[in-house]
Amino acid sequence: SRYCFLVTEVSLRRHADIGPEVTDAGVVELARRVPKLEKLDLTCCSSLTNTSISTIAEHCPRLVDLDLSGCDRITDLAVMSLANSECGARLERLLLQSCQLLTGEAVQELANRCTS
């Protein structure tokens, strides 16, 4: 297995459904192989589910910037997995615009985990 130890930023941003679809399988593999990831942009990757976000939470402890805007299939469980992970305390920027399945409960859980 190969790892990308020097990569710290990745953008898989999609613009209005233009470009290849980003899948859970791809994001799971990315999270597992890029251990020093600090910034990840998944804007408008609308096929992603909680599986991707939970794997990111588990395998990307250095993450400080995550854009999930337009990832409209993620739910409170995804945000709670971030909040309860090592990266949850480090996150400086988390964008969740147009994530319509999220509730105030998930946001509150994340806020409760903030250390600063």
XYZ file of C-alpha atoms in Angstrom, residues 10-49:
40
model
C -6.898 18.228 -1.524
C -9.770 19.762 -3.470
C -12.375 17.566 -5.109
C -14.788 20.484 -5.500
C -17.457 20.073 -8.138
C -19.190 22.946 -9.895
C -22.901 22.426 -10.602
C -22.514 18.697 -11.224
C -19.754 19.240 -13.782
C -16.873 16.811 -13.627
C -16.505 13.241 -12.460
C -18.631 12.090 -9.555
C -16.746 11.752 -6.287
C -17.702 8.552 -4.471
C -17.545 7.293 -0.907
C -15.043 4.648 -2.033
C -12.704 7.319 -3.397
C -12.903 9.548 -0.333
C -12.456 6.591 2.030
C -9.297 5.577 0.159
C -8.044 9.177 0.178
C -8.593 9.531 3.920
C -6.739 6.305 4.608
C -3.757 7.161 2.384
C -3.209 10.844 3.166
C -2.503 10.904 6.914
C -1.296 14.512 7.055
C -4.362 16.002 5.385
C -5.128 19.452 6.815
C -7.490 20.944 4.229
C -10.151 19.103 2.243
C -12.725 20.618 -0.103
C -15.621 18.325 -1.021
C -18.013 21.061 -2.165
C -20.969 19.727 -4.169
C -19.865 16.097 -3.925
C -23.511 15.219 -3.581
C -23.155 11.440 -3.670
C -21.048 11.325 -0.496
C -22.616 9.836 2.622
